[in-house]
Coordinates of C-alpha atoms and ligand atoms in Angstrom, one line a residue:
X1 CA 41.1 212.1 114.2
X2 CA 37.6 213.7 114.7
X3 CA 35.6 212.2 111.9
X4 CA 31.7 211.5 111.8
X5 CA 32.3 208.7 109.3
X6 CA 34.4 205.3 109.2
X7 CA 35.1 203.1 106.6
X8 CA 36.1 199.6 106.4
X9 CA 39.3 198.7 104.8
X10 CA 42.1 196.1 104.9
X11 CA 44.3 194.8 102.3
X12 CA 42.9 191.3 104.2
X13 CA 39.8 192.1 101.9
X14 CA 41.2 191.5 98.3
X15 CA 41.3 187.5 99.9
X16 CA 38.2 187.3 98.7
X17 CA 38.8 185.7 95.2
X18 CA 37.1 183.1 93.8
X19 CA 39.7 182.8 91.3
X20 CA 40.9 183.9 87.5
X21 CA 38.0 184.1 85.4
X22 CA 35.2 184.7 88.3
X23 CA 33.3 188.0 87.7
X24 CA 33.8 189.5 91.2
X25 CA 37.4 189.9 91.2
X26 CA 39.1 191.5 94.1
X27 CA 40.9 194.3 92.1
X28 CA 37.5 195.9 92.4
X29 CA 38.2 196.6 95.6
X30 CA 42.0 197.3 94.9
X31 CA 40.9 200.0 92.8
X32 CA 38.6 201.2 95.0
X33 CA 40.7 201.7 97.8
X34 CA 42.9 203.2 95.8
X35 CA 41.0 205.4 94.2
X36 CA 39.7 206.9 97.6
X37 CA 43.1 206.8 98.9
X38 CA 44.5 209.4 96.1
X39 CA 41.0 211.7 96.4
X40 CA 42.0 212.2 99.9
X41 CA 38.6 210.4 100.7
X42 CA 40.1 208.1 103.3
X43 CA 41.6 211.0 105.0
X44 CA 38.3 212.0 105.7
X45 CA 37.1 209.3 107.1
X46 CA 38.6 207.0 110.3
X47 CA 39.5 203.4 108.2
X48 CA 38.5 200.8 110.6
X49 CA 40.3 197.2 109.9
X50 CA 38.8 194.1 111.7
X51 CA 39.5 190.8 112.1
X52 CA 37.7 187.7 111.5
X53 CA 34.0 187.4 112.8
X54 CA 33.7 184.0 115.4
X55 CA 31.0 181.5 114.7
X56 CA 28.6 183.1 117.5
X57 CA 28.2 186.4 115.5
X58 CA 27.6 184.4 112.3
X59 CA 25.4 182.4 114.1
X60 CA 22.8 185.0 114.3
X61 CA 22.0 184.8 110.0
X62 CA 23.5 181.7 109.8
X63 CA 22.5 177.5 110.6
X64 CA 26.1 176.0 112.3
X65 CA 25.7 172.8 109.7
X66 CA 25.9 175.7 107.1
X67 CA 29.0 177.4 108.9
X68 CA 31.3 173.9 109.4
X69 CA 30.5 173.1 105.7
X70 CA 31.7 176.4 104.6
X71 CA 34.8 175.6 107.0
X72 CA 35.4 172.5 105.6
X73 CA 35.2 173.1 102.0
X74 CA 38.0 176.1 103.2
X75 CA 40.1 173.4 104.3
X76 CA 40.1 170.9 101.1
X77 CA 38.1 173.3 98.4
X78 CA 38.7 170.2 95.8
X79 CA 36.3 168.6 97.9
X80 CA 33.3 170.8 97.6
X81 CA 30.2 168.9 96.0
X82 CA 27.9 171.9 95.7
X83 CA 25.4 170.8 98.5
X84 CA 25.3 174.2 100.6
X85 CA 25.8 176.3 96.9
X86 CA 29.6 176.1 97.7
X87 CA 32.4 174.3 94.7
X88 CA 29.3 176.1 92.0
X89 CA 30.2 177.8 89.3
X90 CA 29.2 181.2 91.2
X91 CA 30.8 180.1 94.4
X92 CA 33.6 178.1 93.6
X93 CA 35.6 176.8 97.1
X94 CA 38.7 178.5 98.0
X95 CA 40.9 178.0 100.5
X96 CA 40.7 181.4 102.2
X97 CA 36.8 181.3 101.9
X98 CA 35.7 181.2 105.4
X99 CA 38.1 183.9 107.0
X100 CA 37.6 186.2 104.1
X101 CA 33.6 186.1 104.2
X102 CA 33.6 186.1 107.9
X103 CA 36.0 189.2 108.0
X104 CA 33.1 190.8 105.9
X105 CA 30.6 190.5 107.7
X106 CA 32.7 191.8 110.8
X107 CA 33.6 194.4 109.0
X108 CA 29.7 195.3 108.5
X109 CA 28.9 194.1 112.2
X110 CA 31.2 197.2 113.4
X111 CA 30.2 199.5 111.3
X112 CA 26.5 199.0 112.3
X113 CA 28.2 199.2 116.2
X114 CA 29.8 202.2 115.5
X115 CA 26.4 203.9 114.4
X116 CA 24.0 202.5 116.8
X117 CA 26.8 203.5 119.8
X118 CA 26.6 207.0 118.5
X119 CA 30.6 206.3 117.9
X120 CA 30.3 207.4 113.9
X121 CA 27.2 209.4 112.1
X122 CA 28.1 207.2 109.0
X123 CA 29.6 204.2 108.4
X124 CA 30.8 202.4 104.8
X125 CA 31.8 198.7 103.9
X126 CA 32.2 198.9 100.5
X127 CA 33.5 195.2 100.6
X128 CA 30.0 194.4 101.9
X129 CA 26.5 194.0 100.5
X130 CA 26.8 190.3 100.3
X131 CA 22.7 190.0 99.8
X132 CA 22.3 186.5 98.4
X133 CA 23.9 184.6 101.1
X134 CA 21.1 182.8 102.5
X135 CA 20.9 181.1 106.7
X136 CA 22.1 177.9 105.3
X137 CA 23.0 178.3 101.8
X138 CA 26.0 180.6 99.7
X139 CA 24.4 181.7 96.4
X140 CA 25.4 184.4 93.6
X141 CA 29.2 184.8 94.7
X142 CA 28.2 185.7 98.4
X143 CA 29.1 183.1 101.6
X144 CA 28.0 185.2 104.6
X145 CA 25.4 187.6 104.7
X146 CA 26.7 190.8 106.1
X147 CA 23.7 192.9 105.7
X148 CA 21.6 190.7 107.5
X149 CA 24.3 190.0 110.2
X150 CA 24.6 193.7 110.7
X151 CA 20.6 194.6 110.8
X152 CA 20.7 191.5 113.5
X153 CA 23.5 193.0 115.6
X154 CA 20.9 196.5 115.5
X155 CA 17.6 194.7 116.6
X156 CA 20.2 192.3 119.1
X157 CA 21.1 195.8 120.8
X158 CA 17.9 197.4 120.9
X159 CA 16.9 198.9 117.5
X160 CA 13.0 198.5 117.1
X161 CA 12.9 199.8 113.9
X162 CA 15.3 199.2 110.8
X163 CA 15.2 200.2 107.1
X164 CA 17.5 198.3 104.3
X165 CA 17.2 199.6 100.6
X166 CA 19.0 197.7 98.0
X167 CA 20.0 199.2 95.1
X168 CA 21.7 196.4 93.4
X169 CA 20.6 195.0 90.3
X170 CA 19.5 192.3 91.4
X171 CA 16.6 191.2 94.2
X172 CA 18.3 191.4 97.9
X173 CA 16.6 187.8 98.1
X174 CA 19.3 186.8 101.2
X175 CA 18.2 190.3 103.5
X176 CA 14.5 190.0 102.5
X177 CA 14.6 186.2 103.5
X178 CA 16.5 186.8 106.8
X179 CA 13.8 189.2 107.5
X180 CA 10.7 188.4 106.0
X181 CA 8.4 187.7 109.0
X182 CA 9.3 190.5 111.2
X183 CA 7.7 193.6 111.2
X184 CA 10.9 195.5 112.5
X185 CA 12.6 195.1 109.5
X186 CA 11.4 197.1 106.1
X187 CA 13.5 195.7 103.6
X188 CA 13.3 197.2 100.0
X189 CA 14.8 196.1 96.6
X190 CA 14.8 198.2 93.6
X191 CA 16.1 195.5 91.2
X192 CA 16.3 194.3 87.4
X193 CA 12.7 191.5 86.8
X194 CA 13.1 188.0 88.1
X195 CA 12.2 187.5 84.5
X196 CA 15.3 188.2 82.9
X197 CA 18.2 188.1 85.9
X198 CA 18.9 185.9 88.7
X199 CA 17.9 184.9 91.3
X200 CA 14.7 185.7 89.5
X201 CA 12.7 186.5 92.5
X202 CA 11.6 189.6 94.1
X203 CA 7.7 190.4 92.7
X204 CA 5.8 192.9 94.5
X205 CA 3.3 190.9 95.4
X206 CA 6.0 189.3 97.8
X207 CA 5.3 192.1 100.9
X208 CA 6.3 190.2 104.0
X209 CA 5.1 186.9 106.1
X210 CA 2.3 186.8 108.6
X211 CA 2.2 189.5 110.8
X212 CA 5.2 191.4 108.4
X213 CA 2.9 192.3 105.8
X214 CA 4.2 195.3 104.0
X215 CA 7.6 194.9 105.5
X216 CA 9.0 193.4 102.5
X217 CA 9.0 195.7 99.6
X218 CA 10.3 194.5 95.7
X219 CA 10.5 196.9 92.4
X220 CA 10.9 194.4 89.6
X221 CA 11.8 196.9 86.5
X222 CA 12.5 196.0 83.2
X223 CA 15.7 195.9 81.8
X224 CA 17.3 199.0 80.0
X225 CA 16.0 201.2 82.5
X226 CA 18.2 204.8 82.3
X227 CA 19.4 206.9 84.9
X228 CA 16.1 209.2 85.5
X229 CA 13.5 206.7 85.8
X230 CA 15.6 204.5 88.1
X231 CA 16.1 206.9 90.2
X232 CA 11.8 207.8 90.1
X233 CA 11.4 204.5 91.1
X234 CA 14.1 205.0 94.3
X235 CA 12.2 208.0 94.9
X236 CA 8.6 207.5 94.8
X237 CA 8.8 203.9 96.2
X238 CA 11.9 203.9 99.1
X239 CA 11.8 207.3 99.8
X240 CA 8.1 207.5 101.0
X241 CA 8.0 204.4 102.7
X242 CA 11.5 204.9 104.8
X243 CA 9.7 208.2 105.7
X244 CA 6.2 206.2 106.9
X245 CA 8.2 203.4 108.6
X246 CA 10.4 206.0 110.5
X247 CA 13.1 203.7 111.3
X248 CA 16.2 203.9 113.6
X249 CA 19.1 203.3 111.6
X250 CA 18.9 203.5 107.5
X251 CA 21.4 200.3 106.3
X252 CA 21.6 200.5 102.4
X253 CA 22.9 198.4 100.0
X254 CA 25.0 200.2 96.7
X255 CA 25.7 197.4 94.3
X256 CA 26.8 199.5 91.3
X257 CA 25.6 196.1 88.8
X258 CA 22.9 198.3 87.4
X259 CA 25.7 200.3 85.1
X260 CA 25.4 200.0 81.2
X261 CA 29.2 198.4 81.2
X262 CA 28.0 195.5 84.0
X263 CA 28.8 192.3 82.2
X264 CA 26.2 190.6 84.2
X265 CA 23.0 192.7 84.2
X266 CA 20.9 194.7 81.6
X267 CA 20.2 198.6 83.2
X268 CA 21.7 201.6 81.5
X269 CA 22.5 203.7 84.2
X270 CA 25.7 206.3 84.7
X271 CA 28.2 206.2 87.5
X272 CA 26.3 209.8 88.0
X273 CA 23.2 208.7 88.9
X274 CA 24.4 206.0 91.5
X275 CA 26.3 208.7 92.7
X276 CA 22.7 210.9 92.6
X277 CA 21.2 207.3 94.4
X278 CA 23.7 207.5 97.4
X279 CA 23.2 211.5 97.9
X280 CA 19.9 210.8 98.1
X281 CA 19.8 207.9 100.3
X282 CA 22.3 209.9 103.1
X283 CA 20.0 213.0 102.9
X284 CA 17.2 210.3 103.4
X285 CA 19.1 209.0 106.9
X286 CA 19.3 212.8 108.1
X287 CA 15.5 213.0 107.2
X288 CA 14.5 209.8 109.1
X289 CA 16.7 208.6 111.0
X290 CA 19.1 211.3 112.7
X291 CA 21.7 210.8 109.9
X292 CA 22.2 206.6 111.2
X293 CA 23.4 205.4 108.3
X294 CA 25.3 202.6 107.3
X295 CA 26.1 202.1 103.6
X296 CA 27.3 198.8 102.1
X297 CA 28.8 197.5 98.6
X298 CA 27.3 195.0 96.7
X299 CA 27.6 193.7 93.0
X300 CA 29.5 195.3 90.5
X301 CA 31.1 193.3 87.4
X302 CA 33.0 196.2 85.3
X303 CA 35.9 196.3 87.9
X304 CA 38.1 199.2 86.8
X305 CA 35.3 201.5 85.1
X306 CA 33.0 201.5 87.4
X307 CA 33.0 199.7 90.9
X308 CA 35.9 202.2 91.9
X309 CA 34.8 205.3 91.1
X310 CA 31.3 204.1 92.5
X311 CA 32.1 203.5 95.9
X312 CA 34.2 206.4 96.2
X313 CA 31.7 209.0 95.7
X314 CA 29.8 206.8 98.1
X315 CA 32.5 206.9 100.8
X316 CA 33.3 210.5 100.1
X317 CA 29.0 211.5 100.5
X318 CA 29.6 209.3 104.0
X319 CA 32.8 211.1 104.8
X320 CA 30.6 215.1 103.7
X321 CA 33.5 215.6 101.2
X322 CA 31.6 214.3 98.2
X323 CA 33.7 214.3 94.8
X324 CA 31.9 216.5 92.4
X325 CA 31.1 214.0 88.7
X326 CA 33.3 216.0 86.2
X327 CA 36.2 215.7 89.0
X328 CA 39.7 214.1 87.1
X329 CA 40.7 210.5 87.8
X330 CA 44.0 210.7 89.4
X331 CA 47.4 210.0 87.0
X332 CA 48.7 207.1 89.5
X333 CA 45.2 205.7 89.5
X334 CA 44.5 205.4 85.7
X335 CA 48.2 203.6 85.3
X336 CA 47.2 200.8 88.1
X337 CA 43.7 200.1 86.4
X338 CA 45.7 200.0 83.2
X339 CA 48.3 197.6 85.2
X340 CA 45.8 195.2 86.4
X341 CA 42.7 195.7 84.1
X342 CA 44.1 196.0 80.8
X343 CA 41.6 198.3 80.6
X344 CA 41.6 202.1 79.2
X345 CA 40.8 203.9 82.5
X346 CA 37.9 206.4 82.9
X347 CA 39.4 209.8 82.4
X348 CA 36.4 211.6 84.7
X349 CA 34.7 210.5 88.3
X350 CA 31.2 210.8 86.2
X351 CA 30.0 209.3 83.3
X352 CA 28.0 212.5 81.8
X353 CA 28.7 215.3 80.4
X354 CA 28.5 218.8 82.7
X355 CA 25.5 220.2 80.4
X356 CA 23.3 217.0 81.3
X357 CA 24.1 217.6 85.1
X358 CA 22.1 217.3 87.6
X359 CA 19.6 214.4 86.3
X360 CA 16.1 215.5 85.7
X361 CA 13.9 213.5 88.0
X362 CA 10.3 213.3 87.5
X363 CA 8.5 213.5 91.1
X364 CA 5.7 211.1 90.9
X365 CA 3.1 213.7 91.9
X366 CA 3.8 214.8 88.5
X367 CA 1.6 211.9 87.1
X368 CA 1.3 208.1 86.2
X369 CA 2.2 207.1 82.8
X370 CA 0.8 203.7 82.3
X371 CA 2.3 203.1 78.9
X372 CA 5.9 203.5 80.4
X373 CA 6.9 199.8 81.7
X374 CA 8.9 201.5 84.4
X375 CA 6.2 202.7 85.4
X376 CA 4.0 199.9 86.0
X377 CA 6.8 198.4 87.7
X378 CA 6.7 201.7 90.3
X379 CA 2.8 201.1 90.4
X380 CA 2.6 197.8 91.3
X381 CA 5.0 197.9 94.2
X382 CA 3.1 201.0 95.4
X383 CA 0.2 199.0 95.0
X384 CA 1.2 196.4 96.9
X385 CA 2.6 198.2 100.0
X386 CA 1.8 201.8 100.6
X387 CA -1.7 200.8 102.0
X388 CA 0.0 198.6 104.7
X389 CA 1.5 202.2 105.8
X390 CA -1.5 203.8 104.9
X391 CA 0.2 205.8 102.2
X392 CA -1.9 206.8 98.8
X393 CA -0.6 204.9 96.0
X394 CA -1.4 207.7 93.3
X395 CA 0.0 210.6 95.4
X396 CA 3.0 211.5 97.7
Ligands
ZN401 ZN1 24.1 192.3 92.0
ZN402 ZN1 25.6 213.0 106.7

């Protein structure tokens, strides 16, 4: 099949559990998968399966101490002490926890193959994003750190220049860490404060290591932030500076956490306006980077109303069949979520009603309002980076 997009999928993928009662349950990707599957999304898309990444490719992000301990707590998971952030409350051992991270980050590892070779335009692992995962440490339900595996595999086969935004709710601390002294790497995170969510890092005055400066870019909002402010701040902050850094392959991160149903996170945002975020980003890899784009999961906590229909508009924006909001939710689909949620499924692939469709966006040329807390936030991360790409922090 003649398709400018893949997407990585597996039933292998739902072995990613950390068990009844953990947050990041695999029926989020169930549904997902599902969901694209009766759109027709994943007929417009080649589905790539892989199998498990070897130790040499997860060598690349990760210290080998931290890959046998990972191993080992697979093997006897009763036995984890919660030295490497493994057998914790958000990264309880399982058995199947090595294979199932390290088929992850293959997963992402191929996609970012498939885009560099010129094999795909797009690629999508929505089972990816796994941004906390630090070189010798698992952290915030994440064991292996795809993203930064993948960005590795680009600047291991040539890439000079690569661009990760993270839209997740909370700071892409695992990426930015991977990545912090080198200047070939702009990694930005649009996130909820350090102040009032975990890992509670990710200021703006954090811009990169010696000789990186300005390659590390944070947004700390506040919380509550709503859907057209959040996406200002993805607009007059990532946009500009993906333009100025004019990488060679856009990787972006699509944790839908920043929903007003996430369990875990404060933001008030619609499943429209991550849907708005991920048009915007793939228009964003046309503009800068010859449409090289790879596009990754994340976090995501309300499993049935909202990870699903998330990811599928992202896949389908991949795939250039994108699911218009006030779409219908399949029949088949709603009874599964009501199956293995309990939950009362969304009836639409938005959130919003049609009259408050598209969102308004203010463009920052607009003006600076210094009373809004949002913002301030925007402000201070301009502040702190555009000068490094010699970019005006008062105008676009
Ligand atoms: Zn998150
Ligand atoms: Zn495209």
């Amino acid at each position: 099949m003649s398709t400018q997009a893949c997407a990585v999928w597996g039933e292998d993928f739902t072995r990613y559990d950390f068990g009844v009662g953990h947050p990041m349950s695999p029926v989020r990707l169930d549904l997902t998968a599902r969901l694209c599957r009766e759109l027709g999304v994943f007929d417009e898309v080649e589905l790539v399966d892989v199998d498990v990444a070897d130790d040499d490719q997860l060598a690349t992000v990760h210290d080998r101490d931290y890959i046998e301990a990972v191993r080992a707590a697979s093997a006897d998971p009763a036995a984890a002490d919660g030295r490497w952030g493994i057998g914790t409350e958000d990264v309880p051992a399982f058995a199947d926890m090595h294979d199932s991270s390290a088929r992850v980050v293959a997963g992402s590892v191929e996609c970012a193959r498939r885009v560099w070779t010129g094999a795909k335009e797009h690629a999508v692992n929505f089972t990816g994003g796994l941004h906390h995962a630090m070189r010798d440490r698992a952290a915030g339900f994440c064991v292996y750190n795809d993203a930064a595996a993948a960005i590795r595999w680009l600047l291991d086969n040539g890439a000079k220049r690569v661009a990760y935004v993270d839209v997740d709710v909370h700071h892409g601390d695992g990426v930015e860490a991977a990545f912090y002294d080198d200047p070939r790497v702009l990694t930005v995170s649009v996130h909820e404060s350090g102040r009032t969510l975990f890992p509670g890092t990710g200021w703006p005055g954090d811009h990169g290591g010696t000789g990186a400066q300005g390659s590390a870019v944070n947004v700390a909002l506040p919380p509550g932030v709503t859907d057209g402010p959040w996406l200002r701040a993805i607009t007059s902050v990532a946009v500009p500076l993906v333009r100025a850094f004019e990488p060679e392959v856009l990787v972006t991160q699509h944790g839908c956490d920043t929903h007003r149903d996430d369990p875990l996170a404060h933001m008030a945002l619609s499943v429209d306006a991550q849907r708005q975020a991920a048009v915007n980003l793939h228009r964003l890899a046309h503009e800068t980077t010859d449409g090289r784009w790879l596009a990754l999961g994340g976090g995501g906590y309300a499993v049935a109303s909202v990870v699903p229909r998330t990811w599928t508009h992202l896949t389908a924006i991949a795939a250039h069949h994108p699911v218009p909001a006030l779409t219908e939710t399949p029949p088949d689909w709603r009874e599964r979520v009501r199956r293995l949620s309990g939950q009362e499924p969304p009836e639409r692939m938005g959130d919003l009603p049609e009259e408050d469709l598209p969102i308004w966006v203010q463009p920052w040329a607009m003006g600076y309002n210094p009373h809004s807390s949002v913002d301030r936030a925007i402000m201070a991360a301009r502040e702190a980076v555009f000068p490094f790409h010699g970019l005006d922090v008062w105008f676009d």
